Amino acid sequence: MEKWYLMTVVVLIGLTVRWTVSLNSYSGAGKPPMFGDYEAQRHWQEITFNLPVKQWYFNSSDNNLPYWGLDYPPLTAYHSLLCAYVAKFINPDWIALHTSRGYESQAHKLFMRTTVLIADLLIYIPAVVLYCCCLKEISTKKKIANALCILLYPGLILIDYGHFQNIYNSVSLGFALWGVLGVSCDCDLLGSLAFCLAINYKQMELYHALPFFCFLLGKCFKKGLKGKGFVLLVKLACIVVASFVLCWLPFFTEREQTLQVLRRLFPVDRGLFEDKVANIWCSFNVFLKIKDILPHHIQLIMSFCFTFLSLLPACIKLILQPSSKGFKFTLVSCALSFFLFSFQVHEKSILLVSLPVCLVLSEIPFMSTWFLLVSTFSMLPLLLKDELLMPSVVTTMAFFIACVTSFSIFEKTSEEELQLKSFSISVRKYLPCFTFLSRIIQYLFLISVITMVLLTLMTVTLDPPQKLPDLFSVLVCFVSCLNFLFFLVYFNIIIMWDSKSGRNQKKIS
């Protein structure tokens, strides 16, 4: 009884922080002609409510695609339609066709923020609470602390409630987390269904698709493809096909309908990257203008090859040795590979890496906390653009303090607690003097944090040189990218050197 009382308190703390952050001004407020990303969400409600389904993704006089046209899968559109019905009941002016463009009022802002909070309460937060309660081999106190730290992760809070672009990230991430819970508990059909809903809500959930596929395929191989494994494979295929058909049914009536939706979901013409994002291509472009030098199709092929090769070892390992622990770490590795090397990455896509990192917070608290701090820092230019400096600092400090007090992270830096013991033993066979790995990681953490603090101070207090107006933004991206490359190597080391992935782990019941 006491556990659920404390968990309720944790949820209330998470909700209070979210609502407080939402009281800041939103992205694009009062800035015509586009009015920012808040307007995109309102406009989608206007379009889905007033136009027939067949016109949602097509350019027309009533649906000007360059003005925040729908570019997410059908489930997002259905959610917008549901919110539009509620908006129509409260105030029809909020979603009136054409005349509602750029609508801004305190009442509407309250409505939009409430829809995000309700989505959190219905999908994301219950999944977080259940996941933490199901963790084995840790005390009740640690489970509650784990839930608190995940719910206080500043990156998701600042984007969904502060920046207000791609709001409802918690819906797709929540569905993905329900999927993780399902397949980890051997409820594979329910888990697959939940993850299909995640993909049909936001196409970026494809970052997590390969680990789900490899984990389930590995389970089928383990059961035997001539017996129970084949039956499971057929059931999984039926669930996936049925869920996609139901979500896409209105768009399967004509071939051009389907193709147009796909063109909107995967706009490859936009180029290798947009804005300042902390991945390889944006960082490398500082030294060599690959966007200008290489043809578009070569950029596409290059990004595909690098992404595929970087995630291949972890995926093969997961098929051969399927385990809940290996699955979670492969989710991190694959999502990070997509973020660093794939085509058309947005800075907020780092949230797709942060979710699985949150899931291993209790297993490697020091490295997970470090990564989650860097992931929030990597979005600094975006957050400063929306005047979210103070919320960023406060939420980041609250998260860091919660992690330090809950997990004593600075005491969890031995090779064993960093899960690097097997790797170190392997290296010491050839280099007996290799006994300083944990010390190196501590120094790297210190350098990383000092660099992030200094860059933040420089960005908010100094004016960049006139010839280099994007200097600080580029430095933030470059430093973050170096950190992410280090983490990619680290997580892959854990995966590849974990020969007993089915043992000695905090399993999900």
Tab-separated table of C-alpha atoms in Angstrom, residues 246-412:
chain	number	residue	atom	x	y	z
A	246	LEU	CA	-6.668	-0.968	-39.801
A	247	CYS	CA	-4.653	2.233	-39.355
A	248	TRP	CA	-4.145	2.790	-43.073
A	249	LEU	CA	-7.483	1.498	-44.370
A	250	PRO	CA	-8.866	4.916	-45.480
A	251	PHE	CA	-5.679	5.501	-47.481
A	252	PHE	CA	-5.609	2.109	-49.228
A	253	THR	CA	-8.608	2.909	-51.445
A	254	GLU	CA	-6.370	4.351	-54.160
A	255	ARG	CA	-2.710	3.761	-54.969
A	256	GLU	CA	-1.972	7.486	-55.213
A	257	GLN	CA	-3.438	8.020	-51.726
A	258	THR	CA	-0.993	5.566	-50.206
A	259	LEU	CA	1.976	6.950	-52.139
A	260	GLN	CA	1.148	10.534	-51.153
A	261	VAL	CA	1.037	9.654	-47.459
A	262	LEU	CA	4.409	7.902	-47.793
A	263	ARG	CA	5.871	10.930	-49.595
A	264	ARG	CA	4.725	13.139	-46.727
A	265	LEU	CA	6.160	10.768	-44.105
A	266	PHE	CA	9.561	10.380	-45.778
A	267	PRO	CA	10.475	13.698	-47.443
A	268	VAL	CA	13.885	12.644	-48.779
A	269	ASP	CA	14.100	15.811	-50.874
A	270	ARG	CA	14.784	17.877	-47.768
A	271	GLY	CA	18.407	16.768	-47.673
A	272	LEU	CA	20.839	14.961	-45.414
A	273	PHE	CA	20.032	17.014	-42.300
A	274	GLU	CA	18.139	20.114	-41.229
A	275	ASP	CA	19.180	22.925	-38.919
A	276	LYS	CA	21.862	22.164	-36.303
A	277	VAL	CA	21.658	18.547	-35.194
A	278	ALA	CA	24.288	16.691	-33.140
A	279	ASN	CA	24.921	13.883	-35.619
A	280	ILE	CA	27.870	12.906	-37.811
A	281	TRP	CA	26.730	14.600	-41.007
A	282	CYS	CA	26.013	18.003	-39.502
A	283	SER	CA	29.273	17.941	-37.518
A	284	PHE	CA	31.338	16.744	-40.489
A	285	ASN	CA	29.720	19.356	-42.727
A	286	VAL	CA	31.577	22.034	-40.748
A	287	PHE	CA	34.856	20.806	-42.232
A	288	LEU	CA	33.665	19.445	-45.588
A	289	LYS	CA	30.423	20.635	-47.188
A	290	ILE	CA	29.121	17.179	-48.072
A	291	LYS	CA	25.615	18.536	-48.709
A	292	ASP	CA	26.998	20.642	-51.541
A	293	ILE	CA	29.689	18.288	-52.837
A	294	LEU	CA	27.862	14.955	-53.017
A	295	PRO	CA	24.789	14.266	-55.193
A	296	HIS	CA	21.548	13.744	-53.329
A	297	HIS	CA	21.265	10.024	-54.085
A	298	ILE	CA	24.859	9.431	-52.947
A	299	GLN	CA	24.079	11.121	-49.608
A	300	LEU	CA	21.077	8.830	-49.224
A	301	ILE	CA	23.082	5.672	-49.987
A	302	MET	CA	25.968	6.769	-47.767
A	303	SER	CA	23.748	7.426	-44.759
A	304	PHE	CA	21.976	4.083	-45.245
A	305	CYS	CA	25.262	2.160	-45.393
A	306	PHE	CA	26.725	3.814	-42.310
A	307	THR	CA	23.515	3.337	-40.339
A	308	PHE	CA	23.112	-0.304	-41.353
A	309	LEU	CA	26.741	-1.253	-40.674
A	310	SER	CA	26.815	0.473	-37.272
A	311	LEU	CA	23.751	-1.370	-35.956
A	312	LEU	CA	24.329	-4.739	-37.624
A	313	PRO	CA	26.553	-6.412	-34.948
A	314	ALA	CA	24.140	-5.679	-32.087
A	315	CYS	CA	21.146	-6.918	-34.108
A	316	ILE	CA	22.879	-10.179	-35.076
A	317	LYS	CA	23.835	-10.747	-31.436
A	318	LEU	CA	20.210	-10.188	-30.357
A	319	ILE	CA	18.892	-12.743	-32.882
A	320	LEU	CA	21.415	-15.346	-31.757
A	321	GLN	CA	21.061	-14.646	-28.014
A	322	PRO	CA	17.642	-13.071	-27.346
A	323	SER	CA	17.278	-11.692	-23.821
A	324	SER	CA	15.461	-8.820	-22.123
A	325	LYS	CA	18.736	-7.170	-21.173
A	326	GLY	CA	20.208	-7.527	-24.656
A	327	PHE	CA	16.962	-6.183	-26.130
A	328	LYS	CA	17.068	-2.991	-24.050
A	329	PHE	CA	20.714	-2.278	-24.813
A	330	THR	CA	20.184	-3.000	-28.517
A	331	LEU	CA	17.304	-0.491	-28.493
A	332	VAL	CA	19.793	2.113	-27.269
A	333	SER	CA	22.492	1.154	-29.766
A	334	CYS	CA	20.214	1.030	-32.812
A	335	ALA	CA	18.396	4.267	-31.995
A	336	LEU	CA	21.739	6.005	-31.475
A	337	SER	CA	23.046	4.626	-34.800
A	338	PHE	CA	19.980	6.024	-36.557
A	339	PHE	CA	20.400	9.391	-34.871
A	340	LEU	CA	24.102	9.660	-35.733
A	341	PHE	CA	24.132	8.316	-39.287
A	342	SER	CA	20.668	8.228	-40.854
A	343	PHE	CA	19.090	10.605	-43.355
A	344	GLN	CA	17.049	13.701	-42.450
A	345	VAL	CA	17.517	13.651	-38.652
A	346	HIS	CA	15.992	16.310	-36.399
A	347	GLU	CA	17.602	17.399	-33.132
A	348	LYS	CA	14.544	16.216	-31.165
A	349	SER	CA	15.050	12.669	-32.462
A	350	ILE	CA	17.510	12.178	-29.608
A	351	LEU	CA	14.410	11.537	-27.465
A	352	LEU	CA	14.115	8.184	-29.250
A	353	VAL	CA	17.521	7.237	-27.851
A	354	SER	CA	16.782	8.672	-24.422
A	355	LEU	CA	13.756	6.425	-23.823
A	356	PRO	CA	15.689	3.101	-23.872
A	357	VAL	CA	18.512	4.765	-21.907
A	358	CYS	CA	15.929	5.565	-19.216
A	359	LEU	CA	15.059	1.852	-19.174
A	360	VAL	CA	18.631	0.897	-18.171
A	361	LEU	CA	18.960	3.683	-15.611
A	362	SER	CA	18.859	1.262	-12.679
A	363	GLU	CA	21.464	-1.017	-14.315
A	364	ILE	CA	24.096	1.576	-15.255
A	365	PRO	CA	23.015	4.739	-13.397
A	366	PHE	CA	26.265	6.664	-13.908
A	367	MET	CA	26.416	6.281	-17.692
A	368	SER	CA	22.652	6.635	-18.168
A	369	THR	CA	22.546	9.885	-16.195
A	370	TRP	CA	25.500	11.219	-18.166
A	371	PHE	CA	23.870	10.356	-21.495
A	372	LEU	CA	20.533	11.928	-20.541
A	373	LEU	CA	22.304	15.147	-19.527
A	374	VAL	CA	24.123	15.279	-22.874
A	375	SER	CA	20.905	14.557	-24.787
A	376	THR	CA	19.217	17.575	-23.186
A	377	PHE	CA	22.278	19.754	-23.782
A	378	SER	CA	22.322	18.761	-27.483
A	379	MET	CA	18.971	20.548	-27.924
A	380	LEU	CA	20.259	23.798	-26.349
A	381	PRO	CA	20.040	25.952	-29.527
A	382	LEU	CA	16.428	24.908	-30.016
A	383	LEU	CA	15.545	25.507	-26.357
A	384	LEU	CA	17.193	28.933	-26.304
A	385	LYS	CA	15.312	29.908	-29.454
A	386	ASP	CA	12.085	29.375	-27.499
A	387	GLU	CA	13.381	31.231	-24.406
A	388	LEU	CA	13.513	28.072	-22.320
A	389	LEU	CA	16.850	28.732	-20.610
A	390	MET	CA	15.488	28.910	-17.074
A	391	PRO	CA	13.169	25.873	-17.389
A	392	SER	CA	16.076	23.962	-18.959
A	393	VAL	CA	18.454	24.770	-16.114
A	394	VAL	CA	15.900	24.049	-13.369
A	395	THR	CA	14.615	20.766	-14.815
A	396	THR	CA	18.141	19.554	-15.621
A	397	MET	CA	19.343	20.280	-12.099
A	398	ALA	CA	16.269	18.601	-10.601
A	399	PHE	CA	16.861	15.507	-12.730
A	400	PHE	CA	20.578	15.383	-11.900
A	401	ILE	CA	19.969	15.772	-8.160
A	402	ALA	CA	17.289	13.048	-8.267
A	403	CYS	CA	19.706	10.651	-10.004
A	404	VAL	CA	22.597	11.430	-7.655
A	405	THR	CA	20.535	10.989	-4.490
A	406	SER	CA	18.587	7.962	-5.753
A	407	PHE	CA	21.421	5.912	-7.221
A	408	SER	CA	24.606	7.389	-5.696
A	409	ILE	CA	25.915	7.490	-9.259
A	410	PHE	CA	29.427	8.629	-8.337
A	411	GLU	CA	29.877	5.436	-6.333
A	412	LYS	CA	28.820	3.284	-9.314
